[in-house]
Amino acid sequence: MRGLGKYIRLSDQDDDCRPGEKAESNSVVNQRLLLDHFVANDPELAGCHALEFLDDGHTGTNFDRPGVQALFAAVRRGEIDCIIVKDLSRFGRDSLEVGEYLERVFPLLQVRFIAVNDGFDSRKKQYGTAGDLDIGVRNLINELYSRNVSVNVRTAKRQYAARGECIAAYPFYGYVKGAENRRQLEIDPPAADVVRTIFRLWLEGGSTADIAESLNARQVPSPSMRKRQLGVKRANWSKLREEVPWTASAIRIILQNERYTGKLISIRTMRKEIGKREQRTIPKDEWIVVPDAFEAIISEDDFHRAQTLFRTVPRTLATPVKKSNSQLLFSRKVFCGVCGLGLSRQKASRPYYRCNAPKGPLAERCKAIRISEEDLKAYVLEEIRNHATAVCVEEPADIAADASAIQDRITALEQKIEKHWSAKKDAFVKRNGGLISQAEFEHVSVERGRKIQQLRAELECLSHTAATTRPPVAQCPDKLADAAGAKELTREMMDGLIRSIHVFEDGRIKTVWNAPEGVGKMVQAPFGKGEAE
């Protein structure tokens, strides 16, 4: 025997399992003792190398569990040829899937399966007999039990909600669970003061962005930071940044949360299927709403006044706004040359684009990036004209082959540069999301930056060569020929010719043309930062 895999699972419905509160639940310890005792008393299994696979707090209605997936991976690698569980329900509660593994998968892989309390050992039964009445009924009972538990839990939650009791695992910002009654919400004074301040500033005319900036300037803990302060334990806390700032969207969520008036609003979502984590939204008229279920932070009058402002004040953009031709012209085309994020269009007497990158080592450089829409239009139109004219100049036909080979290499270099830029952008986002450390981000940034510089040097050389090795006029694409005499920049021209535009803090603009008709070029923009105002 190559190896033994002990599989242990505790259902997520078990109250003994709460993330962060225990290293392991009591049920896990008991299952381990049972399996160890069985192995120690079986002469054939006693000397085997054993591996343990654990799913503590995972439903058995599907096999999307880290422990069982690791078990299957070990089987595929040939490390395990025997699996032992407490009973069939620990392995799974979906009768069809469990039967598939017992009857087909494990026999095909020559894996022995033992369910101790069910007295099932595949070696003592002929392969294919797992579908016998005894095992089949056990699997069906396990599945029905799981479904019955789910129905009972759902019914109990509706009953609690109808009585005005909180059924959420964690209270929303501004409240804590009662010390004596965990289903009763009580006001969290520091957070409640912040909620009142947010509503007051909004009613006084402040924007969501201004309110967020004000709270960050005063170093007011955001909702997730407040949860940490209150000692809320979450399984994924270690993956998140400890200092999560306020954002305009967080302010909007608070301003539109009717529960601050004391209403308990429950059962707004439901799992699409038992055993699946995907949720579906419940129609609003089916929500359970209980007025005055707990102490209010905001009065009904102030809440409704705040919602009226969302509908009437243009600064909120509460309703969809049809984009102008100018907005559509550069949509998803203009990017920051420093961090790689898309530039944001700002409304003004002279609309302009700027980088709204969050705080970080690149923030100061990003702030310097600002270009007026008028200047950007003029620059891009001139670039398209020049590029179209250059590509469509008549040359001897024997140059076409060389030009094609050079262009293929240029395209490959551009794709490599784009790949390294994407890696830098991903690292930037992960660092701001707390998924990687500052040191890891800097390492990725330096390494990718070095490779980009090397590729750019080769690209510049080839671009110079391409300028003297143009394709003949017969190969000039129609859209380039039309663009050579264009008098106005259109979205169709942008989509047909330009992949992206990158603006740098020193005024440079990089135009990346759609392959194979163009060459990425780095040129100096015909304006300074001051003119972009």
Short mmCIF file of C-alpha atoms in Angstrom, two decimals:
data_model
loop_
_atom_site.label_atom_id
_atom_site.label_comp_id
_atom_site.label_asym_id
_atom_site.label_seq_id
_atom_site.Cartn_x
_atom_site.Cartn_y
_atom_site.Cartn_z
CA MET A 1 0.00 0.00 0.00
CA ARG A 2 1.42 3.38 -1.06
CA GLY A 3 -0.25 5.56 1.53
CA LEU A 4 -3.35 6.15 3.64
CA GLY A 5 -5.48 9.30 3.50
CA LYS A 6 -7.58 10.15 6.56
CA TYR A 7 -10.36 12.56 5.63
CA ILE A 8 -12.12 14.58 8.36
CA ARG A 9 -14.98 17.04 7.85
CA LEU A 10 -17.16 19.17 10.07
CA SER A 11 -20.31 20.73 8.65
CA ASP A 12 -20.60 24.51 8.47
CA GLN A 13 -23.97 24.15 10.25
CA ASP A 14 -22.24 22.94 13.41
CA ASP A 15 -22.19 25.62 16.15
CA ASP A 16 -18.90 24.15 17.33
CA CYS A 17 -17.21 25.66 14.27
CA ARG A 18 -16.71 29.45 14.29
CA PRO A 19 -13.86 30.97 12.22
CA GLY A 20 -11.06 32.31 14.35
CA GLU A 21 -12.46 31.14 17.71
CA LYS A 22 -10.84 27.69 17.90
CA ALA A 23 -7.87 26.05 16.25
CA GLU A 24 -10.05 22.96 15.75
CA SER A 25 -13.56 21.97 16.72
CA ASN A 26 -14.33 19.16 19.15
CA SER A 27 -15.92 17.11 16.37
CA VAL A 28 -12.67 17.18 14.42
CA VAL A 29 -10.75 15.88 17.44
CA ASN A 30 -13.27 13.07 17.96
CA GLN A 31 -13.15 12.01 14.29
CA ARG A 32 -9.35 11.94 14.40
CA LEU A 33 -9.36 9.73 17.52
CA LEU A 34 -11.84 7.33 15.89
CA LEU A 35 -9.81 6.99 12.69
CA ASP A 36 -6.49 6.66 14.54
CA HIS A 37 -7.95 3.91 16.73
CA PHE A 38 -9.30 2.03 13.71
CA VAL A 39 -5.96 2.24 11.85
CA ALA A 40 -3.94 1.20 14.91
CA ASN A 41 -6.07 -1.93 15.35
CA ASP A 42 -5.97 -3.00 11.70
CA PRO A 43 -2.82 -5.07 10.97
CA GLU A 44 -2.75 -4.06 7.31
CA LEU A 45 -3.19 -0.35 7.92
CA ALA A 46 -1.17 0.06 11.12
CA GLY A 47 2.23 0.43 9.43
CA CYS A 48 1.10 2.62 6.54
CA HIS A 49 2.28 6.17 5.99
CA ALA A 50 -0.81 8.29 6.78
CA LEU A 51 -1.76 11.77 5.60
CA GLU A 52 -4.60 13.79 7.10
CA PHE A 53 -6.96 16.00 5.10
CA LEU A 54 -9.30 18.35 6.94
CA ASP A 55 -12.35 20.48 6.08
CA ASP A 56 -13.41 22.23 9.28
CA GLY A 57 -16.62 24.13 8.65
CA HIS A 58 -17.50 23.09 5.09
CA THR A 59 -20.79 21.74 3.79
CA GLY A 60 -20.92 18.18 2.51
CA THR A 61 -23.48 18.93 -0.21
CA ASN A 62 -20.74 19.57 -2.77
CA PHE A 63 -17.07 18.71 -3.28
CA ASP A 64 -15.85 22.29 -3.56
CA ARG A 65 -13.81 21.91 -0.36
CA PRO A 66 -10.08 22.57 0.02
CA GLY A 67 -9.44 19.45 2.08
CA VAL A 68 -11.18 17.00 -0.21
CA GLN A 69 -9.60 18.62 -3.27
CA ALA A 70 -6.15 18.19 -1.68
CA LEU A 71 -7.08 14.54 -1.01
CA PHE A 72 -8.02 13.99 -4.66
CA ALA A 73 -4.76 15.67 -5.77
CA ALA A 74 -2.76 13.27 -3.59
CA VAL A 75 -4.64 10.36 -5.17
CA ARG A 76 -3.81 11.62 -8.67
CA ARG A 77 -0.14 11.93 -7.72
CA GLY A 78 -0.12 8.31 -6.58
CA GLU A 79 0.65 9.16 -2.94
CA ILE A 80 -2.53 7.53 -1.62
CA ASP A 81 -4.33 4.32 -2.51
CA CYS A 82 -6.61 4.08 0.54
CA ILE A 83 -9.09 6.62 1.95
CA ILE A 84 -10.68 6.30 5.37
CA VAL A 85 -13.54 8.39 6.80
CA LYS A 86 -15.74 8.22 9.90
CA ASP A 87 -18.85 7.56 7.78
CA LEU A 88 -20.16 8.23 4.29
CA SER A 89 -21.78 11.51 5.34
CA ARG A 90 -18.33 12.91 6.23
CA PHE A 91 -17.18 12.26 2.66
CA GLY A 92 -20.28 13.87 1.13
CA ARG A 93 -24.04 14.26 1.29
CA ASP A 94 -24.80 14.35 -2.42
CA SER A 95 -25.96 10.79 -3.11
CA LEU A 96 -25.26 10.94 -6.85
CA GLU A 97 -21.71 12.29 -6.52
CA VAL A 98 -20.80 9.99 -3.62
CA GLY A 99 -22.11 7.02 -5.60
CA GLU A 100 -20.10 8.11 -8.65
CA TYR A 101 -16.87 8.11 -6.63
CA LEU A 102 -17.57 4.78 -4.93
CA GLU A 103 -18.72 2.93 -8.04
CA ARG A 104 -16.53 4.38 -10.80
CA VAL A 105 -13.79 6.81 -9.81
CA PHE A 106 -12.14 4.93 -6.94
CA PRO A 107 -12.33 1.50 -8.60
CA LEU A 108 -10.80 2.98 -11.78
CA LEU A 109 -7.92 4.46 -9.76
CA GLN A 110 -7.65 1.29 -7.64
CA VAL A 111 -8.25 3.23 -4.44
CA ARG A 112 -9.62 1.46 -1.39
CA PHE A 113 -12.37 3.35 0.49
CA ILE A 114 -13.34 2.70 4.12
CA ALA A 115 -16.26 4.26 6.03
CA VAL A 116 -15.74 3.07 9.63
CA ASN A 117 -19.15 3.59 11.27
CA ASP A 118 -21.02 2.43 8.15
CA GLY A 119 -19.01 -0.81 8.04
CA PHE A 120 -18.14 -0.17 4.40
CA ASP A 121 -14.82 -1.36 2.93
CA SER A 122 -14.53 -1.45 -0.85
CA ARG A 123 -11.95 -4.26 -0.64
CA LYS A 124 -14.48 -6.56 1.05
CA LYS A 125 -17.16 -5.77 -1.54
CA GLN A 126 -16.94 -6.47 -5.22
CA TYR A 127 -16.32 -3.24 -7.17
CA GLY A 128 -19.57 -1.85 -8.52
CA THR A 129 -21.67 -3.00 -5.56
CA ALA A 130 -21.56 0.40 -3.88
CA GLY A 131 -24.90 0.97 -5.56
CA ASP A 132 -26.49 -1.85 -3.55
CA LEU A 133 -29.64 -0.97 -1.63
CA ASP A 134 -27.86 -0.60 1.72
CA ILE A 135 -25.22 1.91 0.56
CA GLY A 136 -27.61 3.66 -1.82
CA VAL A 137 -30.16 4.21 0.93
CA ARG A 138 -27.45 5.51 3.29
CA ASN A 139 -26.29 8.04 0.70
CA LEU A 140 -29.85 9.14 -0.01
CA ILE A 141 -30.57 9.54 3.72
CA ASN A 142 -27.42 11.64 4.12
CA GLU A 143 -28.51 13.92 1.28
CA LEU A 144 -32.08 14.23 2.59
CA TYR A 145 -30.72 14.99 6.06
CA SER A 146 -28.64 17.85 4.67
CA ARG A 147 -31.59 19.25 2.74
CA ASN A 148 -33.81 18.97 5.79
CA VAL A 149 -31.25 20.84 7.91
CA SER A 150 -31.05 23.59 5.29
CA VAL A 151 -34.82 23.98 5.20
CA ASN A 152 -35.01 24.06 9.01
CA VAL A 153 -32.23 26.66 9.25
CA ARG A 154 -33.92 28.83 6.61
CA THR A 155 -37.28 28.58 8.42
CA ALA A 156 -35.71 29.42 11.78
CA LYS A 157 -33.97 32.46 10.31
CA ARG A 158 -37.27 33.78 8.90
CA GLN A 159 -38.91 33.32 12.30
CA TYR A 160 -36.11 35.19 14.08
CA ALA A 161 -36.24 37.99 11.51
CA ALA A 162 -40.03 38.30 11.78
CA ARG A 163 -39.59 38.90 15.53
CA GLY A 164 -37.14 41.71 14.82
CA GLU A 165 -34.06 39.70 15.86
CA CYS A 166 -30.74 39.97 14.02
CA ILE A 167 -29.77 36.87 12.04
CA ALA A 168 -26.59 38.25 10.46
CA ALA A 169 -23.25 36.84 11.55
CA TYR A 170 -21.89 40.36 12.07
CA PRO A 171 -23.75 43.61 12.84
CA PHE A 172 -23.54 46.44 10.32
CA TYR A 173 -21.44 49.58 10.97
CA GLY A 174 -22.79 51.66 13.86
CA TYR A 175 -24.10 48.72 15.87
CA VAL A 176 -22.86 45.83 18.01
CA LYS A 177 -24.61 42.70 19.23
CA GLY A 178 -26.08 42.85 22.71
CA ALA A 179 -24.05 41.39 25.57
CA GLU A 180 -27.04 39.50 26.98
CA ASN A 181 -29.03 38.86 23.78
CA ARG A 182 -26.81 38.26 20.76
CA ARG A 183 -29.78 38.65 18.43
CA GLN A 184 -30.48 42.18 19.61
CA LEU A 185 -28.58 45.12 18.10
CA GLU A 186 -27.25 47.91 20.28
CA ILE A 187 -25.67 51.22 19.24
CA ASP A 188 -21.88 51.41 19.03
CA PRO A 189 -21.42 55.04 20.24
CA PRO A 190 -18.17 55.97 18.37
CA ALA A 191 -19.38 54.52 15.06
CA ALA A 192 -22.88 55.95 15.52
CA ASP A 193 -21.38 59.44 15.89
CA VAL A 194 -19.56 58.95 12.59
CA VAL A 195 -22.81 57.90 10.87
CA ARG A 196 -24.56 61.02 12.18
CA THR A 197 -21.65 63.15 10.95
CA ILE A 198 -21.86 61.58 7.48
CA PHE A 199 -25.57 62.35 7.20
CA ARG A 200 -25.07 65.90 8.55
CA LEU A 201 -22.29 66.70 6.06
CA TRP A 202 -24.34 65.24 3.22
CA LEU A 203 -27.41 67.27 4.10
CA GLU A 204 -25.22 70.37 4.33
CA GLY A 205 -24.16 69.91 0.71
CA GLY A 206 -20.96 67.86 0.93
CA SER A 207 -20.17 65.24 -1.71
CA THR A 208 -19.46 61.60 -0.91
CA ALA A 209 -15.82 62.07 -1.99
CA ASP A 210 -15.42 65.17 0.21
CA ILE A 211 -16.90 63.37 3.23
CA ALA A 212 -14.57 60.37 2.72
CA GLU A 213 -11.56 62.68 2.42
CA SER A 214 -12.58 64.51 5.60
CA LEU A 215 -12.89 61.27 7.60
CA ASN A 216 -9.54 60.02 6.31
CA ALA A 217 -7.88 63.34 7.21
CA ARG A 218 -9.19 62.97 10.78
CA GLN A 219 -8.03 59.32 10.81
CA VAL A 220 -11.51 58.05 11.62
CA PRO A 221 -11.52 54.21 11.47
CA SER A 222 -13.40 52.84 8.46
CA PRO A 223 -16.07 50.11 8.95
CA SER A 224 -13.61 47.24 8.46
CA MET A 225 -11.07 48.88 10.78
CA ARG A 226 -13.80 49.35 13.40
CA LYS A 227 -14.61 45.63 13.21
CA ARG A 228 -10.99 44.85 13.98
CA GLN A 229 -11.07 47.24 16.95
CA LEU A 230 -14.16 45.46 18.29
CA GLY A 231 -12.35 42.11 18.08
CA VAL A 232 -14.44 40.60 15.31
CA LYS A 233 -12.64 37.50 14.09
CA ARG A 234 -12.68 36.75 10.36
CA ALA A 235 -10.92 33.89 8.61
CA ASN A 236 -9.49 36.24 5.96
CA TRP A 237 -8.39 39.17 8.15
CA SER A 238 -4.74 38.34 7.55
CA LYS A 239 -5.21 38.86 3.80
CA LEU A 240 -6.58 42.38 4.20
CA ARG A 241 -4.82 45.65 4.89
CA GLU A 242 -5.07 46.78 8.49
CA GLU A 243 -5.59 50.40 7.40
CA VAL A 244 -8.48 50.49 4.94
CA PRO A 245 -9.44 54.11 4.12
CA TRP A 246 -12.89 55.58 3.67
CA THR A 247 -14.09 55.76 0.07
CA ALA A 248 -16.92 57.60 -1.68
CA SER A 249 -18.70 54.28 -2.29
CA ALA A 250 -18.53 53.41 1.44
CA ILE A 251 -20.13 56.78 2.26
CA ARG A 252 -22.86 56.16 -0.31
CA ILE A 253 -23.65 52.72 1.15
CA ILE A 254 -24.14 54.25 4.61
CA LEU A 255 -26.28 57.11 3.28
CA GLN A 256 -28.58 54.68 1.46
CA ASN A 257 -28.89 52.16 4.32
CA GLU A 258 -32.44 52.46 5.67
CA ARG A 259 -31.58 50.27 8.66
CA TYR A 260 -30.11 53.33 10.40
CA THR A 261 -33.72 54.43 11.04
CA GLY A 262 -34.19 51.40 13.34
CA LYS A 263 -35.70 49.09 10.73
CA LEU A 264 -34.59 45.48 10.66
CA ILE A 265 -34.38 44.45 6.98
CA SER A 266 -33.65 40.75 6.48
CA ILE A 267 -33.77 37.90 3.94
CA ARG A 268 -32.63 40.04 1.00
CA THR A 269 -30.65 37.21 -0.62
CA MET A 270 -30.91 33.45 -0.73
CA ARG A 271 -28.66 30.65 -1.93
CA LYS A 272 -29.53 29.56 -5.46
CA GLU A 273 -29.19 25.90 -4.53
CA ILE A 274 -28.57 23.91 -1.38
CA GLY A 275 -24.84 23.31 -1.03
CA LYS A 276 -23.91 26.12 -3.43
CA ARG A 277 -22.52 29.49 -2.31
CA GLU A 278 -23.98 31.51 -5.19
CA GLN A 279 -26.66 33.92 -4.00
CA ARG A 280 -29.75 35.26 -5.74
CA THR A 281 -31.45 38.55 -4.90
CA ILE A 282 -34.90 38.36 -3.36
CA PRO A 283 -37.55 40.82 -4.72
CA LYS A 284 -37.92 43.81 -2.41
CA ASP A 285 -41.57 43.07 -1.66
CA GLU A 286 -40.51 39.71 -0.18
CA TRP A 287 -37.98 41.17 2.28
CA ILE A 288 -38.77 40.92 5.97
CA VAL A 289 -38.97 44.50 7.34
CA VAL A 290 -39.61 45.18 11.03
CA PRO A 291 -39.80 48.89 12.02
CA ASP A 292 -38.38 50.03 15.40
CA ALA A 293 -36.60 46.71 15.92
CA PHE A 294 -33.67 48.53 17.58
CA GLU A 295 -32.61 52.05 18.49
CA ALA A 296 -32.33 54.37 15.49
CA ILE A 297 -29.23 56.45 14.72
CA ILE A 298 -30.90 58.60 12.02
CA SER A 299 -34.46 59.90 12.00
CA GLU A 300 -36.85 58.89 9.23
CA ASP A 301 -37.07 62.54 8.15
CA ASP A 302 -33.28 62.96 7.78
CA PHE A 303 -32.99 59.66 5.91
CA HIS A 304 -35.65 60.61 3.35
CA ARG A 305 -34.11 64.07 2.91
CA ALA A 306 -30.78 62.38 2.17
CA GLN A 307 -32.39 60.13 -0.47
CA THR A 308 -34.06 63.16 -2.08
CA LEU A 309 -30.63 64.74 -2.55
CA PHE A 310 -29.43 61.65 -4.41
CA ARG A 311 -32.25 62.18 -6.92
CA THR A 312 -31.99 65.96 -7.28
CA VAL A 313 -28.36 67.05 -6.83
CA PRO A 314 -26.16 66.56 -9.94
CA ARG A 315 -23.00 66.07 -7.83
CA THR A 316 -24.12 62.59 -6.79
CA LEU A 317 -24.69 61.17 -10.27
CA ALA A 318 -27.37 59.01 -8.65
CA THR A 319 -29.08 58.37 -11.99
CA PRO A 320 -27.35 57.13 -15.12
CA VAL A 321 -25.99 59.94 -17.26
CA LYS A 322 -25.71 59.55 -21.00
CA LYS A 323 -22.10 59.97 -22.04
CA SER A 324 -21.21 62.80 -24.40
CA ASN A 325 -19.33 62.20 -27.64
CA SER A 326 -16.14 63.47 -25.96
CA GLN A 327 -16.51 61.00 -23.08
CA LEU A 328 -17.06 58.11 -25.48
CA LEU A 329 -14.15 59.23 -27.66
CA PHE A 330 -11.42 58.28 -25.15
CA SER A 331 -13.36 55.79 -23.00
CA ARG A 332 -11.06 52.90 -21.96
CA LYS A 333 -8.28 54.25 -24.18
CA VAL A 334 -6.29 56.72 -22.02
CA PHE A 335 -4.05 55.40 -19.23
CA CYS A 336 -1.55 56.66 -16.67
CA GLY A 337 2.01 56.08 -17.87
CA VAL A 338 3.20 55.66 -14.27
CA CYS A 339 0.81 53.20 -12.58
CA GLY A 340 -1.10 51.96 -15.64
CA LEU A 341 -4.58 52.77 -14.30
CA GLY A 342 -7.14 54.45 -16.57
CA LEU A 343 -7.25 58.25 -16.47
CA SER A 344 -10.44 59.80 -15.14
CA ARG A 345 -12.29 62.49 -17.11
CA GLN A 346 -13.00 65.58 -14.99
CA LYS A 347 -15.84 67.96 -15.80
CA ALA A 348 -14.79 71.61 -16.04
CA SER A 349 -15.05 74.58 -18.40
CA ARG A 350 -12.18 72.82 -20.17
CA PRO A 351 -12.62 69.07 -19.40
CA TYR A 352 -9.38 67.28 -18.57
CA TYR A 353 -8.02 63.86 -17.67
CA ARG A 354 -6.08 62.96 -14.53
CA CYS A 355 -4.91 59.92 -12.60
CA ASN A 356 -6.87 59.09 -9.44
CA ALA A 357 -4.47 56.43 -8.15
CA PRO A 358 -4.81 55.73 -4.39
CA LYS A 359 -2.08 56.50 -1.86
CA GLY A 360 1.20 54.72 -2.50
CA PRO A 361 4.83 55.18 -3.59
CA LEU A 362 3.69 56.29 -7.08
CA ALA A 363 0.98 58.70 -5.90
CA GLU A 364 3.09 61.88 -6.19
CA ARG A 365 4.11 61.06 -9.77
CA CYS A 366 0.52 60.16 -10.65
CA LYS A 367 -0.77 63.50 -9.32
CA ALA A 368 1.41 65.33 -11.84
CA ILE A 369 -0.40 63.69 -14.75
CA ARG A 370 -3.04 66.02 -16.13
CA ILE A 371 -4.00 66.72 -19.75
CA SER A 372 -6.85 68.75 -21.20
CA GLU A 373 -9.31 66.99 -23.45
CA GLU A 374 -8.83 69.62 -26.13
CA ASP A 375 -5.06 69.12 -26.23
CA LEU A 376 -5.45 65.35 -26.20
CA LYS A 377 -7.84 65.47 -29.19
CA ALA A 378 -5.49 67.69 -31.19
CA TYR A 379 -2.49 65.52 -30.39
CA VAL A 380 -4.15 62.20 -31.23
CA LEU A 381 -5.64 63.49 -34.50
CA GLU A 382 -2.24 64.80 -35.61
CA GLU A 383 -0.60 61.50 -34.64
CA ILE A 384 -3.14 59.53 -36.67
CA ARG A 385 -2.64 61.76 -39.71
CA ASN A 386 1.16 61.52 -39.51
CA HIS A 387 1.08 57.79 -38.91
CA ALA A 388 -1.34 57.17 -41.81
CA THR A 389 0.72 59.32 -44.17
CA ALA A 390 3.99 57.63 -43.18
CA VAL A 391 2.64 54.10 -43.56
CA CYS A 392 0.97 54.82 -46.90
CA VAL A 393 3.98 56.47 -48.63
CA GLU A 394 4.74 54.72 -51.92
CA GLU A 395 7.90 52.58 -51.83
CA PRO A 396 9.36 49.85 -54.09
CA ALA A 397 7.49 46.55 -53.79
CA ASP A 398 10.57 44.54 -52.80
CA ILE A 399 10.62 46.34 -49.41
CA ALA A 400 7.31 44.73 -48.37
CA ALA A 401 8.85 41.47 -47.10
CA ASP A 402 11.40 43.23 -44.90
CA ALA A 403 8.75 45.59 -43.58
CA SER A 404 6.47 42.66 -42.70
CA ALA A 405 9.24 40.84 -40.78
CA ILE A 406 10.16 43.99 -38.85
CA GLN A 407 6.51 44.64 -38.06
CA ASP A 408 6.04 41.11 -36.73
CA ARG A 409 8.98 41.59 -34.36
CA ILE A 410 7.67 45.00 -33.27
CA THR A 411 4.26 43.48 -32.53
CA ALA A 412 5.88 40.73 -30.46
CA LEU A 413 7.90 43.31 -28.49
CA GLU A 414 4.81 45.42 -27.85
CA GLN A 415 2.95 42.39 -26.54
CA LYS A 416 5.83 41.54 -24.19
CA ILE A 417 5.97 45.13 -22.92
CA GLU A 418 2.20 45.09 -22.38
CA LYS A 419 2.53 41.82 -20.44
CA HIS A 420 5.15 43.29 -18.11
CA TRP A 421 3.06 46.45 -17.65
CA SER A 422 0.06 44.29 -16.70
CA ALA A 423 2.20 42.47 -14.14
CA LYS A 424 3.25 45.81 -12.62
CA LYS A 425 -0.37 46.96 -12.49
CA ASP A 426 -1.47 43.69 -10.88
CA ALA A 427 1.25 44.05 -8.24
CA PHE A 428 0.17 47.64 -7.59
CA VAL A 429 -3.47 46.59 -7.06
CA LYS A 430 -2.46 43.61 -4.88
CA ARG A 431 -0.21 45.80 -2.73
CA ASN A 432 -3.03 48.32 -2.16
CA GLY A 433 -5.37 45.43 -1.38
CA GLY A 434 -2.97 44.00 1.20
CA LEU A 435 -2.40 40.79 -0.77
CA ILE A 436 1.37 41.34 -1.07
CA SER A 437 3.87 43.29 1.02
CA GLN A 438 5.58 46.55 0.07
CA ALA A 439 8.87 44.68 -0.38
CA GLU A 440 7.26 42.17 -2.76
CA PHE A 441 5.68 45.02 -4.73
CA GLU A 442 8.99 46.86 -5.06
CA HIS A 443 10.76 43.68 -6.20
CA VAL A 444 8.15 43.03 -8.91
CA SER A 445 8.17 46.69 -9.95
CA VAL A 446 11.96 46.84 -10.31
CA GLU A 447 12.25 43.52 -12.16
CA ARG A 448 9.41 44.25 -14.56
CA GLY A 449 10.67 47.80 -15.07
CA ARG A 450 14.13 46.53 -16.01
CA LYS A 451 12.70 44.15 -18.58
CA ILE A 452 10.46 46.87 -20.00
CA GLN A 453 13.45 49.16 -20.48
CA GLN A 454 15.36 46.42 -22.32
CA LEU A 455 12.42 45.71 -24.60
CA ARG A 456 11.86 49.41 -25.24
CA ALA A 457 15.48 49.85 -26.34
CA GLU A 458 15.07 47.09 -28.91
CA LEU A 459 11.67 48.48 -29.93
CA GLU A 460 13.11 51.95 -30.48
CA CYS A 461 15.83 50.48 -32.73
CA LEU A 462 13.28 48.55 -34.78
CA SER A 463 10.94 51.54 -34.95
CA HIS A 464 13.75 53.58 -36.50
CA THR A 465 14.39 50.80 -39.01
CA ALA A 466 10.67 50.53 -39.78
CA ALA A 467 10.59 54.26 -40.58
CA THR A 468 12.90 53.60 -43.55
CA THR A 469 11.29 50.29 -44.52
CA ARG A 470 7.67 51.18 -45.17
CA PRO A 471 5.21 48.92 -46.97
CA PRO A 472 4.18 49.81 -50.53
CA VAL A 473 1.04 51.83 -51.12
CA ALA A 474 -0.77 48.72 -52.38
CA GLN A 475 -0.59 47.27 -48.87
CA CYS A 476 -1.85 50.41 -47.12
CA PRO A 477 -5.04 49.57 -45.20
CA ASP A 478 -8.18 51.45 -46.24
CA LYS A 479 -8.78 52.88 -42.77
CA LEU A 480 -5.25 54.30 -42.68
CA ALA A 481 -5.69 55.85 -46.10
CA ASP A 482 -8.94 57.48 -44.97
CA ALA A 483 -7.35 58.70 -41.73
CA ALA A 484 -4.54 60.49 -43.58
CA GLY A 485 -6.92 63.29 -44.59
CA ALA A 486 -9.22 63.21 -41.55
CA LYS A 487 -10.43 66.58 -40.26
CA GLU A 488 -12.10 65.32 -37.08
CA LEU A 489 -11.26 62.60 -34.57
CA THR A 490 -13.97 59.91 -34.23
CA ARG A 491 -14.48 56.90 -31.98
CA GLU A 492 -14.40 54.67 -35.05
CA MET A 493 -10.89 55.92 -35.83
CA MET A 494 -9.83 55.37 -32.23
CA ASP A 495 -11.12 51.77 -32.16
CA GLY A 496 -9.74 50.94 -35.59
CA LEU A 497 -6.23 52.35 -35.16
CA ILE A 498 -5.32 52.90 -31.51
CA ARG A 499 -5.05 50.26 -28.80
CA SER A 500 -4.14 52.63 -25.96
CA ILE A 501 -2.68 56.04 -25.08
CA HIS A 502 -0.32 56.42 -22.10
CA VAL A 503 0.31 59.87 -20.57
CA PHE A 504 3.45 60.45 -18.44
CA GLU A 505 4.19 63.02 -15.75
CA ASP A 506 6.88 64.74 -17.85
CA GLY A 507 4.48 65.46 -20.73
CA ARG A 508 5.33 62.47 -22.91
CA ILE A 509 2.58 60.51 -24.61
CA LYS A 510 2.92 56.94 -25.83
CA THR A 511 0.55 55.81 -28.59
CA VAL A 512 0.14 52.04 -28.93
CA TRP A 513 -1.26 51.24 -32.36
CA ASN A 514 -3.41 48.26 -33.19
CA ALA A 515 -1.19 45.56 -34.72
CA PRO A 516 -0.21 44.95 -37.44
CA GLU A 517 -0.92 48.39 -38.86
CA GLY A 518 1.05 50.53 -36.48
CA VAL A 519 4.17 50.96 -34.45
CA GLY A 520 4.15 51.95 -30.77
CA LYS A 521 5.97 55.27 -30.52
CA MET A 522 7.23 57.40 -27.64
CA VAL A 523 7.08 61.11 -28.49
CA GLN A 524 7.07 64.42 -26.65
CA ALA A 525 3.61 65.92 -26.33
CA PRO A 526 3.24 69.43 -27.86
CA PHE A 527 2.17 70.96 -24.58
CA GLY A 528 3.29 71.39 -20.98
CA LYS A 529 1.53 70.49 -17.77
CA GLY A 530 0.48 74.11 -17.25
CA GLU A 531 -1.51 74.21 -20.48
CA ALA A 532 -3.56 71.21 -19.41
CA GLU A 533 -5.23 73.29 -16.77
#
